Each structure stands twice: as C-alpha cells, then as structure tokens.
C-alpha cells in the first residue's frame, strides 16, 4: 500500500517556541491531506483538512493562527505549532488521501504520528 | 453529525481463539464505514471498508466485518487470532461529499486495544 512518512516522530521543545511537523506521501500524489490530534486513551480528532495550493480548512475550535498548515506541493504538508505551550503536548497524526474516479480508490493513508512534548 | 462508539476499550484473548470488536455508529445520513489497525510505532492501516453492496466485508489478515443498518453496527471479527494481531483497532465513519466522488471527513471511535496471549 501507499506510504505516508511523518517527521519527526518525537519532539521536545521549550514553552514559547515553534515546532514544525512534516507529512510526506512517498509514492503517490495527495491533493488532500489531514491533520489529527490524539489525546491519551481518546479518539483521533480532526484538526484541519489541507488542500494543495489553497488554504487549509480548520475544524471548529482549532486556532488557525496557532496551528499553521502549509500544503505547498502534492507530496508535502506541514503543521507548525506556533508559540507552543504545555497544553499543546499531544500526539499529532497526518493522513494523505489518494484520489480516483471511484470511491473505492479514495483511501486515506496515515503517518506514524509525532509525539510533541512542550516543557 | 456523526459519532462512533467502540464498546470495549480493551479486549484480551488467547491465541487461536475467535474475537469480535464492537462498533456502533450514529448518523442522520448514509454512511461509509472503516476499520483501521495501528501497530506500535506505526501509522493507521486500513483493514477493510464498507461502501455499498454486500453487508459482509472481508479485509486483510483474515478480518471481516458485517454492516448492520438496523442495529447501526459494524463489528469486526476474526475466527482465529494470532499473536501478531495484537494492536489497537479503530472504527471510523464517513459520509459522502457533494459530488459523490470522495468521502467526507472521517470520525473515529476511541479505539480498542486487542491483546492476544499465547
């Protein structure tokens, strides 16, 4: 199956600094990518949908100025957590969707996630 | 709005025993249903999906799931599990985006940790 690479897998930063997480589709082009956040023992919560060449669509309650998303190419989307604080510590997961003329060919592939710890 | 409930947070089972992981959903529109598996330190991997047609869906690694519209359920089953099936399993639901060519956003359940003991 298709591969989505997410980097870094784990990052520790000081409060007030910014952190960038990369999400790459390695063997397919993805016009649409997704960013999720997962708290311990909870479900994946969609933060935003990233479309190549246009602004991301954020879910209700997600601060767009804090979680900057850039999808500059068909294989790369980035999430930047600006001025991170301890409450931003979480597991962030990206996903890229293949595109096709039928629903069966539209599949979301997921990265392995990034664990962010803000001290 | 859609929601997904995975009824068991943890399921322990012995090797070669059958297993069922339960998933119920709620939605006001037609839905598409998915099961994903997450092995330690890996991304979510699609096990199977229900789009339309036969309500019994077969996936990878010997898993299958049955869509039951009247009970709004999509339970995952395997007749005989292996140690390697130890992982976290997520049920997810999506509706259809306008235009009909792609899914809407996925809504996930809380996950079920399956632990297979020797």
PDB file of C-alpha atoms in Angstrom:
ATOM      1  CA  UNK A   1       0.000   0.000   0.000  1.00  0.00           C
ATOM      2  CA  UNK A   2       0.873   3.653  -0.180  1.00  0.00           C
ATOM      3  CA  UNK A   3       3.254   5.123   2.381  1.00  0.00           C
ATOM      4  CA  UNK A   4       2.945   8.323   4.352  1.00  0.00           C
ATOM      5  CA  UNK A   5       6.039   9.500   6.163  1.00  0.00           C
ATOM      6  CA  UNK A   6       5.776  11.814   9.138  1.00  0.00           C
ATOM      7  CA  UNK A   7       8.753  13.557  10.709  1.00  0.00           C
ATOM      8  CA  UNK A   8       9.851  13.903  13.429  1.00  0.00           C
ATOM      9  CA  UNK A   9       8.369  11.005  15.354  1.00  0.00           C
ATOM     10  CA  UNK A  10       9.063  12.683  18.682  1.00  0.00           C
ATOM     11  CA  UNK A  11       9.942  16.243  19.571  1.00  0.00           C
ATOM     12  CA  UNK A  12      10.521  18.022  22.857  1.00  0.00           C
ATOM     13  CA  UNK A  13      10.552  21.800  22.928  1.00  0.00           C
ATOM     14  CA  UNK A  14      10.524  24.681  25.357  1.00  0.00           C
ATOM     15  CA  UNK A  15       7.378  26.648  26.000  1.00  0.00           C
ATOM     16  CA  UNK A  16       7.091  29.596  23.621  1.00  0.00           C
ATOM     17  CA  UNK A  17       8.996  28.040  20.738  1.00  0.00           C
ATOM     18  CA  UNK A  18       7.555  26.839  17.441  1.00  0.00           C
ATOM     19  CA  UNK A  19       7.668  23.303  16.102  1.00  0.00           C
ATOM     20  CA  UNK A  20       7.225  22.133  12.509  1.00  0.00           C
ATOM     21  CA  UNK A  21       5.965  18.647  11.637  1.00  0.00           C
ATOM     22  CA  UNK A  22       6.266  17.307   8.099  1.00  0.00           C
ATOM     23  CA  UNK A  23       3.972  14.879   6.343  1.00  0.00           C
ATOM     24  CA  UNK A  24       5.016  13.363   3.019  1.00  0.00           C
ATOM     25  CA  UNK A  25       3.245  10.979   0.671  1.00  0.00           C
ATOM     26  CA  UNK A  26       6.124   8.883  -0.623  1.00  0.00           C
ATOM     27  CA  UNK A  27       4.690   7.065  -3.613  1.00  0.00           C
ATOM     28  CA  UNK A  28       1.567   8.931  -4.575  1.00  0.00           C
ATOM     29  CA  UNK A  29       0.324  12.469  -5.012  1.00  0.00           C
ATOM     30  CA  UNK A  30      -2.155  13.747  -2.481  1.00  0.00           C
ATOM     31  CA  UNK A  31      -4.263  16.778  -3.222  1.00  0.00           C
ATOM     32  CA  UNK A  32      -5.813  16.409   0.196  1.00  0.00           C
ATOM     33  CA  UNK A  33      -4.088  15.786   3.493  1.00  0.00           C
ATOM     34  CA  UNK A  34      -5.487  15.768   7.003  1.00  0.00           C
ATOM     35  CA  UNK A  35      -4.082  16.607  10.416  1.00  0.00           C
ATOM     36  CA  UNK A  36      -5.385  14.898  13.528  1.00  0.00           C
ATOM     37  CA  UNK A  37      -4.682  15.223  17.217  1.00  0.00           C
ATOM     38  CA  UNK A  38      -4.950  12.335  19.644  1.00  0.00           C
ATOM     39  CA  UNK A  39      -5.029  12.624  23.417  1.00  0.00           C
ATOM     40  CA  UNK A  40      -4.205   9.595  25.578  1.00  0.00           C
ATOM     41  CA  UNK A  41      -6.952   6.973  25.545  1.00  0.00           C
ATOM     42  CA  UNK A  42      -9.046   9.131  23.251  1.00  0.00           C
ATOM     43  CA  UNK A  43     -10.006   9.084  19.623  1.00  0.00           C
ATOM     44  CA  UNK A  44      -8.334  10.887  16.746  1.00  0.00           C
ATOM     45  CA  UNK A  45      -9.798  14.351  16.400  1.00  0.00           C
ATOM     46  CA  UNK A  46      -9.598  16.063  13.032  1.00  0.00           C
ATOM     47  CA  UNK A  47      -7.897  19.437  13.288  1.00  0.00           C
ATOM     48  CA  UNK A  48      -7.833  20.558   9.692  1.00  0.00           C
ATOM     49  CA  UNK A  49      -8.035  19.494   6.080  1.00  0.00           C
ATOM     50  CA  UNK A  50      -5.168  20.616   3.907  1.00  0.00           C
ATOM     51  CA  UNK A  51      -5.652  21.115   0.185  1.00  0.00           C
ATOM     52  CA  UNK A  52      -2.690  21.602  -2.122  1.00  0.00           C
ATOM     53  CA  UNK A  53      -2.382  25.152  -3.297  1.00  0.00           C
ATOM     54  CA  UNK A  54      -5.130  26.586  -1.128  1.00  0.00           C
ATOM     55  CA  UNK A  55      -5.797  27.496   2.478  1.00  0.00           C
ATOM     56  CA  UNK A  56      -6.487  24.763   4.950  1.00  0.00           C
ATOM     57  CA  UNK A  57      -9.960  24.234   6.348  1.00  0.00           C
ATOM     58  CA  UNK A  58      -9.911  24.150  10.135  1.00  0.00           C
ATOM     59  CA  UNK A  59     -12.378  22.362  12.359  1.00  0.00           C
ATOM     60  CA  UNK A  60     -14.393  24.313  14.858  1.00  0.00           C
ATOM     61  CA  UNK A  61     -12.388  25.204  17.925  1.00  0.00           C
ATOM     62  CA  UNK A  62      -8.968  24.824  16.297  1.00  0.00           C
ATOM     63  CA  UNK A  63      -6.918  28.019  16.306  1.00  0.00           C
ATOM     64  CA  UNK A  64      -5.673  28.607  12.790  1.00  0.00           C
ATOM     65  CA  UNK A  65      -3.082  31.128  13.942  1.00  0.00           C
ATOM     66  CA  UNK A  66      -1.628  28.634  16.376  1.00  0.00           C
ATOM     67  CA  UNK A  67      -1.630  25.599  14.113  1.00  0.00           C
ATOM     68  CA  UNK A  68      -0.284  26.780  10.768  1.00  0.00           C
ATOM     69  CA  UNK A  69      -0.748  24.377   7.890  1.00  0.00           C
ATOM     70  CA  UNK A  70       1.002  24.607   4.556  1.00  0.00           C
ATOM     71  CA  UNK A  71       0.403  22.237   1.645  1.00  0.00           C
ATOM     72  CA  UNK A  72       2.751  23.635  -0.963  1.00  0.00           C
ATOM     73  CA  UNK A  73       3.162  20.504  -3.074  1.00  0.00           C
ATOM     74  CA  UNK A  74       1.259  17.334  -3.904  1.00  0.00           C
ATOM     75  CA  UNK A  75       3.515  15.293  -1.641  1.00  0.00           C
ATOM     76  CA  UNK A  76       4.180  17.557   1.337  1.00  0.00           C
ATOM     77  CA  UNK A  77       2.085  19.180   4.033  1.00  0.00           C
ATOM     78  CA  UNK A  78       3.473  20.799   7.161  1.00  0.00           C
ATOM     79  CA  UNK A  79       1.937  21.629  10.521  1.00  0.00           C
ATOM     80  CA  UNK A  80       3.628  24.320  12.586  1.00  0.00           C
ATOM     81  CA  UNK A  81       2.661  24.674  16.216  1.00  0.00           C
ATOM     82  CA  UNK A  82       3.467  28.293  16.991  1.00  0.00           C
ATOM     83  CA  UNK A  83       4.395  29.522  20.455  1.00  0.00           C
ATOM     84  CA  UNK A  84       3.833  26.072  21.885  1.00  0.00           C
ATOM     85  CA  UNK A  85       2.646  25.659  25.448  1.00  0.00           C
ATOM     86  CA  UNK A  86       2.400  22.565  27.663  1.00  0.00           C
ATOM     87  CA  UNK A  87      -1.288  22.166  26.828  1.00  0.00           C
ATOM     88  CA  UNK A  88      -0.272  21.640  23.181  1.00  0.00           C
ATOM     89  CA  UNK A  89       1.540  18.460  24.166  1.00  0.00           C
ATOM     90  CA  UNK A  90      -0.160  15.668  22.285  1.00  0.00           C
ATOM     91  CA  UNK A  91       0.144  13.082  19.526  1.00  0.00           C
ATOM     92  CA  UNK A  92      -0.279  14.601  16.068  1.00  0.00           C
ATOM     93  CA  UNK A  93      -1.100  12.358  13.113  1.00  0.00           C
ATOM     94  CA  UNK A  94      -1.237  13.242   9.447  1.00  0.00           C
ATOM     95  CA  UNK A  95      -3.058  11.468   6.681  1.00  0.00           C
ATOM     96  CA  UNK A  96      -2.976  11.699   2.896  1.00  0.00           C
ATOM     97  CA  UNK A  97      -5.765  10.623   0.613  1.00  0.00           C
ATOM     98  CA  UNK A  98      -5.366   9.034  -2.773  1.00  0.00           C
ATOM     99  CA  UNK A  99      -7.673  10.297  -5.455  1.00  0.00           C
ATOM    100  CA  UNK A 100      -9.537   8.334  -8.066  1.00  0.00           C
ATOM    101  CA  UNK A 101     -12.699   8.328 -10.076  1.00  0.00           C
ATOM    102  CA  UNK A 102     -14.427   5.901  -7.759  1.00  0.00           C
ATOM    103  CA  UNK A 103     -14.917   5.913  -4.020  1.00  0.00           C
ATOM    104  CA  UNK A 104     -13.082   2.624  -3.749  1.00  0.00           C
ATOM    105  CA  UNK A 105      -9.929   4.343  -4.993  1.00  0.00           C
ATOM    106  CA  UNK A 106     -10.154   7.122  -2.416  1.00  0.00           C
ATOM    107  CA  UNK A 107      -8.252   5.807   0.568  1.00  0.00           C
ATOM    108  CA  UNK A 108      -6.680   7.644   3.472  1.00  0.00           C
ATOM    109  CA  UNK A 109      -3.185   6.548   4.416  1.00  0.00           C
ATOM    110  CA  UNK A 110      -1.781   7.588   7.757  1.00  0.00           C
ATOM    111  CA  UNK A 111       1.616   8.595   9.049  1.00  0.00           C
ATOM    112  CA  UNK A 112       3.024   7.061  12.221  1.00  0.00           C
ATOM    113  CA  UNK A 113       2.429  10.217  14.220  1.00  0.00           C
ATOM    114  CA  UNK A 114       4.509  12.800  16.061  1.00  0.00           C
ATOM    115  CA  UNK A 115       4.601  12.982  19.820  1.00  0.00           C
ATOM    116  CA  UNK A 116       5.037  16.592  20.925  1.00  0.00           C
ATOM    117  CA  UNK A 117       6.118  17.356  24.471  1.00  0.00           C
ATOM    118  CA  UNK A 118       6.251  21.013  25.471  1.00  0.00           C
ATOM    119  CA  UNK A 119       8.181  21.737  28.640  1.00  0.00           C
TER     120      UNK A 119
ATOM    121  CA  UNK B   1     -23.335  14.992  12.973  1.00  0.00           C
ATOM    122  CA  UNK B   2     -21.861  11.529  13.184  1.00  0.00           C
ATOM    123  CA  UNK B   3     -20.440   9.615  16.084  1.00  0.00           C
ATOM    124  CA  UNK B   4     -18.765   6.273  16.635  1.00  0.00           C
ATOM    125  CA  UNK B   5     -18.702   4.213  19.798  1.00  0.00           C
ATOM    126  CA  UNK B   6     -16.346   1.336  20.302  1.00  0.00           C
ATOM    127  CA  UNK B   7     -17.858  -0.563  23.151  1.00  0.00           C
ATOM    128  CA  UNK B   8     -14.691  -2.151  24.515  1.00  0.00           C
ATOM    129  CA  UNK B   9     -11.529  -0.223  25.276  1.00  0.00           C
ATOM    130  CA  UNK B  10      -9.516  -3.419  25.780  1.00  0.00           C
ATOM    131  CA  UNK B  11     -10.064  -6.979  24.615  1.00  0.00           C
ATOM    132  CA  UNK B  12      -7.748  -9.730  25.859  1.00  0.00           C
ATOM    133  CA  UNK B  13      -7.934 -13.062  24.071  1.00  0.00           C
ATOM    134  CA  UNK B  14      -5.897 -16.232  23.774  1.00  0.00           C
ATOM    135  CA  UNK B  15      -4.148 -17.185  20.569  1.00  0.00           C
ATOM    136  CA  UNK B  16      -6.290 -19.123  18.063  1.00  0.00           C
ATOM    137  CA  UNK B  17      -9.499 -18.026  19.776  1.00  0.00           C
ATOM    138  CA  UNK B  18     -12.157 -16.054  17.871  1.00  0.00           C
ATOM    139  CA  UNK B  19     -12.565 -12.345  18.548  1.00  0.00           C
ATOM    140  CA  UNK B  20     -15.177  -9.675  17.947  1.00  0.00           C
ATOM    141  CA  UNK B  21     -14.508  -5.966  18.320  1.00  0.00           C
ATOM    142  CA  UNK B  22     -17.703  -3.992  18.574  1.00  0.00           C
ATOM    143  CA  UNK B  23     -18.510  -0.729  16.854  1.00  0.00           C
ATOM    144  CA  UNK B  24     -21.746   1.253  16.798  1.00  0.00           C
ATOM    145  CA  UNK B  25     -22.348   4.471  14.941  1.00  0.00           C
ATOM    146  CA  UNK B  26     -24.951   7.171  14.686  1.00  0.00           C
ATOM    147  CA  UNK B  27     -25.663   9.295  11.644  1.00  0.00           C
ATOM    148  CA  UNK B  28     -28.593  11.020  10.011  1.00  0.00           C
ATOM    149  CA  UNK B  29     -27.363  10.193   6.515  1.00  0.00           C
ATOM    150  CA  UNK B  30     -25.960   7.209   4.657  1.00  0.00           C
ATOM    151  CA  UNK B  31     -22.521   6.343   5.870  1.00  0.00           C
ATOM    152  CA  UNK B  32     -19.369   4.576   4.849  1.00  0.00           C
ATOM    153  CA  UNK B  33     -17.618   2.518   7.471  1.00  0.00           C
ATOM    154  CA  UNK B  34     -13.987   1.637   8.044  1.00  0.00           C
ATOM    155  CA  UNK B  35     -11.779  -0.353  10.356  1.00  0.00           C
ATOM    156  CA  UNK B  36      -8.164   0.681  10.817  1.00  0.00           C
ATOM    157  CA  UNK B  37      -5.414  -1.072  12.761  1.00  0.00           C
ATOM    158  CA  UNK B  38      -2.470   0.623  14.432  1.00  0.00           C
ATOM    159  CA  UNK B  39       0.558  -1.433  15.366  1.00  0.00           C
ATOM    160  CA  UNK B  40       3.023   0.065  17.853  1.00  0.00           C
ATOM    161  CA  UNK B  41       5.022   2.938  16.396  1.00  0.00           C
ATOM    162  CA  UNK B  42       3.242   2.716  13.055  1.00  0.00           C
ATOM    163  CA  UNK B  43       0.538   4.672  11.268  1.00  0.00           C
ATOM    164  CA  UNK B  44      -3.059   3.541  10.975  1.00  0.00           C
ATOM    165  CA  UNK B  45      -3.525   0.897   8.285  1.00  0.00           C
ATOM    166  CA  UNK B  46      -6.829   0.241   6.555  1.00  0.00           C
ATOM    167  CA  UNK B  47      -8.201  -3.217   7.378  1.00  0.00           C
ATOM    168  CA  UNK B  48     -11.451  -3.038   5.470  1.00  0.00           C
ATOM    169  CA  UNK B  49     -14.221  -0.720   4.403  1.00  0.00           C
ATOM    170  CA  UNK B  50     -17.917  -0.855   3.661  1.00  0.00           C
ATOM    171  CA  UNK B  51     -19.118   1.338   0.812  1.00  0.00           C
ATOM    172  CA  UNK B  52     -22.167  -0.461  -0.536  1.00  0.00           C
ATOM    173  CA  UNK B  53     -23.350  -3.865  -1.645  1.00  0.00           C
ATOM    174  CA  UNK B  54     -22.792  -6.979   0.441  1.00  0.00           C
ATOM    175  CA  UNK B  55     -23.028  -6.258   4.140  1.00  0.00           C
ATOM    176  CA  UNK B  56     -20.273  -8.746   4.912  1.00  0.00           C
ATOM    177  CA  UNK B  57     -16.934  -7.208   4.121  1.00  0.00           C
ATOM    178  CA  UNK B  58     -13.678  -9.124   4.058  1.00  0.00           C
ATOM    179  CA  UNK B  59     -10.406  -7.382   4.759  1.00  0.00           C
ATOM    180  CA  UNK B  60      -6.753  -8.104   5.140  1.00  0.00           C
ATOM    181  CA  UNK B  61      -5.199 -10.501   7.642  1.00  0.00           C
ATOM    182  CA  UNK B  62      -8.328 -12.669   7.834  1.00  0.00           C
ATOM    183  CA  UNK B  63     -10.564  -9.990   9.359  1.00  0.00           C
ATOM    184  CA  UNK B  64     -14.145  -9.401   8.311  1.00  0.00           C
ATOM    185  CA  UNK B  65     -16.915  -7.067   9.408  1.00  0.00           C
ATOM    186  CA  UNK B  66     -20.650  -7.023   8.988  1.00  0.00           C
ATOM    187  CA  UNK B  67     -22.664  -3.880   8.383  1.00  0.00           C
ATOM    188  CA  UNK B  68     -25.994  -3.997  10.191  1.00  0.00           C
ATOM    189  CA  UNK B  69     -28.061  -0.965   9.315  1.00  0.00           C
ATOM    190  CA  UNK B  70     -30.940  -1.728  11.684  1.00  0.00           C
ATOM    191  CA  UNK B  71     -28.585  -2.028  14.634  1.00  0.00           C
ATOM    192  CA  UNK B  72     -26.241   0.695  13.344  1.00  0.00           C
ATOM    193  CA  UNK B  73     -23.303  -1.587  13.949  1.00  0.00           C
ATOM    194  CA  UNK B  74     -20.139  -2.596  12.126  1.00  0.00           C
ATOM    195  CA  UNK B  75     -18.483  -5.234  14.287  1.00  0.00           C
ATOM    196  CA  UNK B  76     -15.080  -6.622  13.366  1.00  0.00           C
ATOM    197  CA  UNK B  77     -14.424 -10.362  13.634  1.00  0.00           C
ATOM    198  CA  UNK B  78     -11.676 -12.874  13.170  1.00  0.00           C
ATOM    199  CA  UNK B  79     -12.237 -16.621  13.665  1.00  0.00           C
ATOM    200  CA  UNK B  80      -8.727 -17.353  14.949  1.00  0.00           C
ATOM    201  CA  UNK B  81      -6.314 -14.675  16.145  1.00  0.00           C
ATOM    202  CA  UNK B  82      -2.533 -14.690  16.192  1.00  0.00           C
ATOM    203  CA  UNK B  83      -0.045 -13.016  18.491  1.00  0.00           C
ATOM    204  CA  UNK B  84       0.741 -10.653  15.628  1.00  0.00           C
ATOM    205  CA  UNK B  85      -2.829  -9.298  15.718  1.00  0.00           C
ATOM    206  CA  UNK B  86      -2.025  -7.503  18.976  1.00  0.00           C
ATOM    207  CA  UNK B  87      -2.645  -3.849  18.152  1.00  0.00           C
ATOM    208  CA  UNK B  88      -5.132  -1.016  18.553  1.00  0.00           C
ATOM    209  CA  UNK B  89      -8.159  -1.074  16.281  1.00  0.00           C
ATOM    210  CA  UNK B  90     -10.180   1.967  15.255  1.00  0.00           C
ATOM    211  CA  UNK B  91     -13.640   2.063  13.755  1.00  0.00           C
ATOM    212  CA  UNK B  92     -14.463   5.118  11.650  1.00  0.00           C
ATOM    213  CA  UNK B  93     -17.439   6.526   9.765  1.00  0.00           C
ATOM    214  CA  UNK B  94     -17.712   8.982   6.917  1.00  0.00           C
ATOM    215  CA  UNK B  95     -20.445  10.445   4.797  1.00  0.00           C
ATOM    216  CA  UNK B  96     -20.287  11.353   1.138  1.00  0.00           C
ATOM    217  CA  UNK B  97     -19.072  14.743  -0.014  1.00  0.00           C
ATOM    218  CA  UNK B  98     -21.084  16.721  -2.511  1.00  0.00           C
ATOM    219  CA  UNK B  99     -20.304  15.456  -5.996  1.00  0.00           C
ATOM    220  CA  UNK B 100     -20.122  11.889  -4.826  1.00  0.00           C
ATOM    221  CA  UNK B 101     -16.506  11.206  -5.681  1.00  0.00           C
ATOM    222  CA  UNK B 102     -14.881  11.371  -2.296  1.00  0.00           C
ATOM    223  CA  UNK B 103     -15.645  10.832   1.342  1.00  0.00           C
ATOM    224  CA  UNK B 104     -16.368  13.474   3.854  1.00  0.00           C
ATOM    225  CA  UNK B 105     -14.160  13.636   6.903  1.00  0.00           C
ATOM    226  CA  UNK B 106     -13.612  10.539   8.998  1.00  0.00           C
ATOM    227  CA  UNK B 107     -14.993  10.361  12.517  1.00  0.00           C
ATOM    228  CA  UNK B 108     -13.156   7.832  14.681  1.00  0.00           C
ATOM    229  CA  UNK B 109     -14.129   5.761  17.661  1.00  0.00           C
ATOM    230  CA  UNK B 110     -11.993   5.713  20.788  1.00  0.00           C
ATOM    231  CA  UNK B 111     -10.099   2.613  19.775  1.00  0.00           C
ATOM    232  CA  UNK B 112      -9.969  -0.953  21.099  1.00  0.00           C
ATOM    233  CA  UNK B 113      -6.708  -2.476  22.223  1.00  0.00           C
ATOM    234  CA  UNK B 114      -6.614  -6.140  21.260  1.00  0.00           C
ATOM    235  CA  UNK B 115      -4.088  -8.184  23.204  1.00  0.00           C
ATOM    236  CA  UNK B 116      -3.500 -11.745  22.100  1.00  0.00           C
ATOM    237  CA  UNK B 117      -1.963 -14.000  24.730  1.00  0.00           C
ATOM    238  CA  UNK B 118      -0.078 -17.229  23.973  1.00  0.00           C
TER     239      UNK B 118
END
